[in-house]
PDB file of C-alpha atoms in Angstrom:
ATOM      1  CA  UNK A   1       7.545 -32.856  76.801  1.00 65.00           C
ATOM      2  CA  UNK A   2       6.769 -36.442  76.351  1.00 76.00           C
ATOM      3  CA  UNK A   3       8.408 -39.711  75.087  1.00 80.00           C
ATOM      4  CA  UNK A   4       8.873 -40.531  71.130  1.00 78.00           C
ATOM      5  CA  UNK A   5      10.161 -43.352  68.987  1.00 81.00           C
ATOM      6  CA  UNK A   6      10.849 -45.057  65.822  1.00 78.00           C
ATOM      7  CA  UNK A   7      11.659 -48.157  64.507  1.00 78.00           C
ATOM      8  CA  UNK A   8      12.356 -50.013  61.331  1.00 76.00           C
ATOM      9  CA  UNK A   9      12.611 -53.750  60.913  1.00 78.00           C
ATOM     10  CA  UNK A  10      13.959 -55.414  57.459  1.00 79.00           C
ATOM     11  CA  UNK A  11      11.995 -58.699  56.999  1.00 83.00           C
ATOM     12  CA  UNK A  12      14.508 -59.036  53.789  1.00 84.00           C
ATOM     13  CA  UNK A  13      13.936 -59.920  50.273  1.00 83.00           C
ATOM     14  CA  UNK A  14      11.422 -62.907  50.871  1.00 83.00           C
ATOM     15  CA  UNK A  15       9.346 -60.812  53.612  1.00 78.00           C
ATOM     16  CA  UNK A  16       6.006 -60.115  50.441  1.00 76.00           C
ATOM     17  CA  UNK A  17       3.705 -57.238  52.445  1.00 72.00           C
ATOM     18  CA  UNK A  18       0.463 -57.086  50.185  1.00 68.00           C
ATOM     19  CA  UNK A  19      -0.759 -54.184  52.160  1.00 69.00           C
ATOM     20  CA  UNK A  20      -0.685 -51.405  49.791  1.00 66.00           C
ATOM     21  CA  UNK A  21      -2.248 -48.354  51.676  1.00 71.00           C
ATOM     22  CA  UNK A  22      -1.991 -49.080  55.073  1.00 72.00           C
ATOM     23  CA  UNK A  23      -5.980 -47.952  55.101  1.00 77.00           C
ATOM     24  CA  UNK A  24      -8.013 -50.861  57.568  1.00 79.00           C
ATOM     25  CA  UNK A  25      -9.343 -53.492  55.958  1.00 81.00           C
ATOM     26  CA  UNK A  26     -12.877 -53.119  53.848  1.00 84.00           C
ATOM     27  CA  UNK A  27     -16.171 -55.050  54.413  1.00 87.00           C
ATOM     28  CA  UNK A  28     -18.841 -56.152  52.226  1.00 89.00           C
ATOM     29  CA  UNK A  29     -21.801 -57.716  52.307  1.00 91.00           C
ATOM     30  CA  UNK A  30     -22.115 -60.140  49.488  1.00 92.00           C
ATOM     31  CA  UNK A  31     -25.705 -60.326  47.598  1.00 93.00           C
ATOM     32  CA  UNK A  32     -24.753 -63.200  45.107  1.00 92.00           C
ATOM     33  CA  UNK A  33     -21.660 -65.101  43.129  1.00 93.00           C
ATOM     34  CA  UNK A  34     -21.531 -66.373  39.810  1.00 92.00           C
ATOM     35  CA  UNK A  35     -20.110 -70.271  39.017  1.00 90.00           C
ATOM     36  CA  UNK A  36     -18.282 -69.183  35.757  1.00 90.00           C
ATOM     37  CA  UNK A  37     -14.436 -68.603  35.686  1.00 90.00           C
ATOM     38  CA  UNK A  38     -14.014 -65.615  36.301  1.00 92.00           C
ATOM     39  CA  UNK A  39     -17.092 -65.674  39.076  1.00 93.00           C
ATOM     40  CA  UNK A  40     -19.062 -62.137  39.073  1.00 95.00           C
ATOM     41  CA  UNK A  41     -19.265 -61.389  43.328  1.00 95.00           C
ATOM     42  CA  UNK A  42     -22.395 -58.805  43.671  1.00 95.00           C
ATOM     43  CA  UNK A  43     -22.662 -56.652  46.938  1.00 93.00           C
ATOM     44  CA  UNK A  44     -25.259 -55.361  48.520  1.00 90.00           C
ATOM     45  CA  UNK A  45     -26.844 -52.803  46.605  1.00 86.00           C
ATOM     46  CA  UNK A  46     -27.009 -49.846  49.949  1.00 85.00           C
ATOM     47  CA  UNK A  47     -23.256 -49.564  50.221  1.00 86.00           C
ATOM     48  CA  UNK A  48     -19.993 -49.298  47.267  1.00 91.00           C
ATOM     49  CA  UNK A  49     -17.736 -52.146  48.137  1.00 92.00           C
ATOM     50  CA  UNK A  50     -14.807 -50.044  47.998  1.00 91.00           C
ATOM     51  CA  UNK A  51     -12.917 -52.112  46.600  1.00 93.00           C
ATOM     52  CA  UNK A  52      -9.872 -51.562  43.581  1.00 91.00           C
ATOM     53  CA  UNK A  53      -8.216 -53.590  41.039  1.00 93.00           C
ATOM     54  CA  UNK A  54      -6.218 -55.852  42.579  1.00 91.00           C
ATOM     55  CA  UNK A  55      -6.967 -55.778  45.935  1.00 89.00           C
ATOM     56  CA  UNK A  56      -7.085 -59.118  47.547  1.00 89.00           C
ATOM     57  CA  UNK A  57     -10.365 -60.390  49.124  1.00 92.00           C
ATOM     58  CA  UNK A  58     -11.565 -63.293  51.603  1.00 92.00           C
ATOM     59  CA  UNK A  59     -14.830 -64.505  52.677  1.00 93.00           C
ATOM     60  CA  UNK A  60     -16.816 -66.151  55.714  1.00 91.00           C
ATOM     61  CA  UNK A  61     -20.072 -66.936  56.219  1.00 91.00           C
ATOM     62  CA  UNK A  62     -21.061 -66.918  52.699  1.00 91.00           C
ATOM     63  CA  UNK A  63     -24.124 -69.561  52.314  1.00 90.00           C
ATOM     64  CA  UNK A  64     -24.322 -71.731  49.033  1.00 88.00           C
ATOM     65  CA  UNK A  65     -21.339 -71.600  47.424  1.00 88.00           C
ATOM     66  CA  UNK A  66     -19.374 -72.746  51.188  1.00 90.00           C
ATOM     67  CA  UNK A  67     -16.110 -73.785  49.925  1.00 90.00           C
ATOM     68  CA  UNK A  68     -15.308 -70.070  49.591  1.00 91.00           C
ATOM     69  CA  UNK A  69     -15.136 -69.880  53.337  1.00 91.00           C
ATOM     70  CA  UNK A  70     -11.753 -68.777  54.974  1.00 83.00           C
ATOM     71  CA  UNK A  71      -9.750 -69.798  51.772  1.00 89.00           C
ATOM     72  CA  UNK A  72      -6.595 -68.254  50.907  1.00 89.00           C
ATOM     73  CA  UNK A  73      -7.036 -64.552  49.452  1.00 90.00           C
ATOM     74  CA  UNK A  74      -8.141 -64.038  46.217  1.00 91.00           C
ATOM     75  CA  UNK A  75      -7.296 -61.468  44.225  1.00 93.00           C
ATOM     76  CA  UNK A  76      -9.978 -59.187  42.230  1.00 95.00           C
ATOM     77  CA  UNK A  77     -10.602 -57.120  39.114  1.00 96.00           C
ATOM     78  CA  UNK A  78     -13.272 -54.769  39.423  1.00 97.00           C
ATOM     79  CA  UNK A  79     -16.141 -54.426  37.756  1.00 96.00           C
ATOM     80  CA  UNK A  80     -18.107 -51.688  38.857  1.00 95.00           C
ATOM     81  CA  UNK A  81     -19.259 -50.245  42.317  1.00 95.00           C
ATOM     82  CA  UNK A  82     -20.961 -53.364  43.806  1.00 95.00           C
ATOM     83  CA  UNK A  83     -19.450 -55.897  41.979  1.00 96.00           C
ATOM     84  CA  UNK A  84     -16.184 -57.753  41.092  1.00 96.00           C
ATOM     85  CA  UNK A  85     -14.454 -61.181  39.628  1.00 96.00           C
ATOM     86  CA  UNK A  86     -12.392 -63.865  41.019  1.00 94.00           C
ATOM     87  CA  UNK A  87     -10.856 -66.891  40.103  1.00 84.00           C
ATOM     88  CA  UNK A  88     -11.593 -70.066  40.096  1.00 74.00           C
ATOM     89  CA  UNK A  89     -15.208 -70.302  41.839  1.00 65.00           C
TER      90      UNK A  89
END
């Protein structure tokens, strides 16, 4: 015996959820970005970033190229298994 629930909540048809999976949110550690348009982000080569087409990214604490810091997401095409593009670097 025990206690069990459900609920459901309509946000309507402006309510945008960009959470595809539901999975908790990836980390990377980021080796190195390109200046072109698209920039090329490289990861640390010891771990996959994890990462798919489309999937939208942040970053903090990157050194160098600062203006990237807490900025709106950015969405990402990947590349291969540590790296990726954005827009706009």
């Amino acid at each position: 015996w025990g206690l069990a629930g459900r609920g459901f909540v309509d946000f309507g048809e402006s309510f945008v959820c960009v959470d595809k999976d539901g999975e908790e949110s990836k980390s990377s550690i980021v080796a190195g970005i390109t200046k072109e348009n698209p920039g090329v982000v490289h990861t640390h080569n010891d771990r996959r970033h994890g990462f798919q087409d489309g999937d939208w990214v942040t970053f903090r604490e990157v050194q160098g190229m600062t203006e990237l810091n807490s900025q709106t997401p950015r969405q990402i095409k990947v590349t291969g298994p540590y790296s990726f593009t954005i827009e706009k670097t």
